[in-house]
């Protein structure tokens, strides 16, 4: 990796990164730990070099294979919704993609377990996050519809691809008191849902309308 790319994209990068943080605060992101976790992630390292100059705009960008890196605002909302204030030990992420959301989570919680169905993305992202010195992330090439039962229960589960309904495996694998943050719905019409497991069952709440790629079954 060329050193200039590793250390930033020139004089403007600190300013553009600060502008993004400002924008997130203005959009209602007020959890300081979440903002700090986002500030630490060099988003330009997660997209193709040709798109690096746009990495600190608050937009989704293509990452190949018909997938996208989530918009920073959405990453912030999801992370803030997952973060109850009490330290999260183990979090499961469904849909590793380029690993941007994964890295934000890794700055905030003890261990991140992340599942990706596309082999190429799984490999690329595992290498990328290793190069970026993250050591508290475990990667699985698998079908996130099944969760990752070996490490359950999780204090939090976050999905970055949308199924039509909440997968049963995820309801089974969340700890009591834990939260699932997941987009639910059809291709263009989805709601970001917060599902909490209590002693008596599940409580669910709508957060906002979102637009994610579909959660597809099986791995490729
Ligand atoms: N947070 C990611 C979002 C990537 S897009 C980022 O910022 O880059 C969603 C990802 O979910 C894609 O990589 C897609 O391949 C993956 N995905 C879709 N269905 C899946 C499934 N059943 N199991 C695991 N990953 C899945």
PDB file of C-alpha atoms in Angstrom, residues 78 82 90-95 113-116 140 142-184 192-198 201-204 215-216:
ATOM      1  CA  UNK A  78     -27.130   2.446  13.491  1.00  0.00           C
ATOM      2  CA  UNK A  82     -26.963  -0.154  19.137  1.00  0.00           C
ATOM      3  CA  UNK A  90     -19.568  -8.951  21.748  1.00  0.00           C
ATOM      4  CA  UNK A  91     -21.288  -7.633  18.648  1.00  0.00           C
ATOM      5  CA  UNK A  92     -22.321  -9.556  15.547  1.00  0.00           C
ATOM      6  CA  UNK A  93     -22.423  -7.759  12.199  1.00  0.00           C
ATOM      7  CA  UNK A  94     -24.212  -9.226   9.189  1.00  0.00           C
ATOM      8  CA  UNK A  95     -22.822  -7.921   5.867  1.00  0.00           C
ATOM      9  CA  UNK A 113     -17.889 -10.908  14.743  1.00  0.00           C
ATOM     10  CA  UNK A 114     -18.704 -10.152  11.130  1.00  0.00           C
ATOM     11  CA  UNK A 115     -20.242 -12.331   8.424  1.00  0.00           C
ATOM     12  CA  UNK A 116     -20.040 -11.742   4.647  1.00  0.00           C
ATOM     13  CA  UNK A 140     -16.654 -15.446   8.645  1.00  0.00           C
ATOM     14  CA  UNK A 142     -20.962 -17.465   5.449  1.00  0.00           C
ATOM     15  CA  UNK A 143     -24.676 -16.834   5.284  1.00  0.00           C
ATOM     16  CA  UNK A 144     -25.634 -14.191   7.804  1.00  0.00           C
ATOM     17  CA  UNK A 145     -29.218 -15.442   7.788  1.00  0.00           C
ATOM     18  CA  UNK A 146     -27.877 -18.125  10.086  1.00  0.00           C
ATOM     19  CA  UNK A 147     -26.017 -15.658  12.297  1.00  0.00           C
ATOM     20  CA  UNK A 148     -22.831 -17.081  13.861  1.00  0.00           C
ATOM     21  CA  UNK A 149     -24.078 -19.491  16.532  1.00  0.00           C
ATOM     22  CA  UNK A 150     -20.641 -20.546  17.850  1.00  0.00           C
ATOM     23  CA  UNK A 151     -20.081 -17.190  19.587  1.00  0.00           C
ATOM     24  CA  UNK A 152     -23.666 -16.439  20.675  1.00  0.00           C
ATOM     25  CA  UNK A 153     -25.159 -14.814  22.663  1.00  0.00           C
ATOM     26  CA  UNK A 154     -24.213 -11.333  21.443  1.00  0.00           C
ATOM     27  CA  UNK A 155     -24.773  -8.052  23.314  1.00  0.00           C
ATOM     28  CA  UNK A 156     -25.687  -6.459  20.020  1.00  0.00           C
ATOM     29  CA  UNK A 157     -26.417  -7.491  16.417  1.00  0.00           C
ATOM     30  CA  UNK A 158     -26.303  -5.087  13.482  1.00  0.00           C
ATOM     31  CA  UNK A 159     -27.257  -5.966   9.897  1.00  0.00           C
ATOM     32  CA  UNK A 160     -26.195  -3.841   6.922  1.00  0.00           C
ATOM     33  CA  UNK A 161     -28.337  -5.643   4.348  1.00  0.00           C
ATOM     34  CA  UNK A 162     -32.131  -5.856   4.442  1.00  0.00           C
ATOM     35  CA  UNK A 163     -34.169  -9.060   4.792  1.00  0.00           C
ATOM     36  CA  UNK A 164     -37.971  -9.110   4.349  1.00  0.00           C
ATOM     37  CA  UNK A 165     -38.337 -10.080   7.991  1.00  0.00           C
ATOM     38  CA  UNK A 166     -36.074 -10.557  10.993  1.00  0.00           C
ATOM     39  CA  UNK A 167     -34.155 -13.844  10.649  1.00  0.00           C
ATOM     40  CA  UNK A 168     -34.999 -16.283  13.465  1.00  0.00           C
ATOM     41  CA  UNK A 169     -31.352 -17.138  14.029  1.00  0.00           C
ATOM     42  CA  UNK A 170     -30.657 -13.530  15.033  1.00  0.00           C
ATOM     43  CA  UNK A 171     -33.531 -13.528  17.538  1.00  0.00           C
ATOM     44  CA  UNK A 172     -32.044 -16.718  19.012  1.00  0.00           C
ATOM     45  CA  UNK A 173     -28.497 -15.361  19.162  1.00  0.00           C
ATOM     46  CA  UNK A 174     -29.115 -12.016  20.887  1.00  0.00           C
ATOM     47  CA  UNK A 175     -28.581 -11.862  24.652  1.00  0.00           C
ATOM     48  CA  UNK A 176     -31.347 -10.783  27.026  1.00  0.00           C
ATOM     49  CA  UNK A 177     -31.026  -7.005  27.286  1.00  0.00           C
ATOM     50  CA  UNK A 178     -29.310  -6.946  23.898  1.00  0.00           C
ATOM     51  CA  UNK A 179     -30.340  -4.994  20.821  1.00  0.00           C
ATOM     52  CA  UNK A 180     -30.699  -5.909  17.157  1.00  0.00           C
ATOM     53  CA  UNK A 181     -30.488  -3.032  14.668  1.00  0.00           C
ATOM     54  CA  UNK A 182     -31.644  -4.137  11.238  1.00  0.00           C
ATOM     55  CA  UNK A 183     -33.262  -2.735   8.075  1.00  0.00           C
ATOM     56  CA  UNK A 184     -36.442  -4.671   7.231  1.00  0.00           C
ATOM     57  CA  UNK A 192     -34.545   0.563  10.205  1.00  0.00           C
ATOM     58  CA  UNK A 193     -35.793  -1.403  13.224  1.00  0.00           C
ATOM     59  CA  UNK A 194     -34.547  -1.654  16.784  1.00  0.00           C
ATOM     60  CA  UNK A 195     -35.459  -4.959  18.422  1.00  0.00           C
ATOM     61  CA  UNK A 196     -34.710  -5.492  22.087  1.00  0.00           C
ATOM     62  CA  UNK A 197     -34.818  -8.838  23.808  1.00  0.00           C
ATOM     63  CA  UNK A 198     -36.317  -8.587  27.280  1.00  0.00           C
ATOM     64  CA  UNK A 201     -39.907 -11.445  24.771  1.00  0.00           C
ATOM     65  CA  UNK A 202     -39.126  -8.835  22.150  1.00  0.00           C
ATOM     66  CA  UNK A 203     -39.896  -5.137  21.878  1.00  0.00           C
ATOM     67  CA  UNK A 204     -39.547  -3.395  18.575  1.00  0.00           C
ATOM     68  CA  UNK A 215     -29.939  -9.630   2.446  1.00  0.00           C
ATOM     69  CA  UNK A 216     -29.600 -12.679   0.201  1.00  0.00           C
TER      70      UNK A 216
END
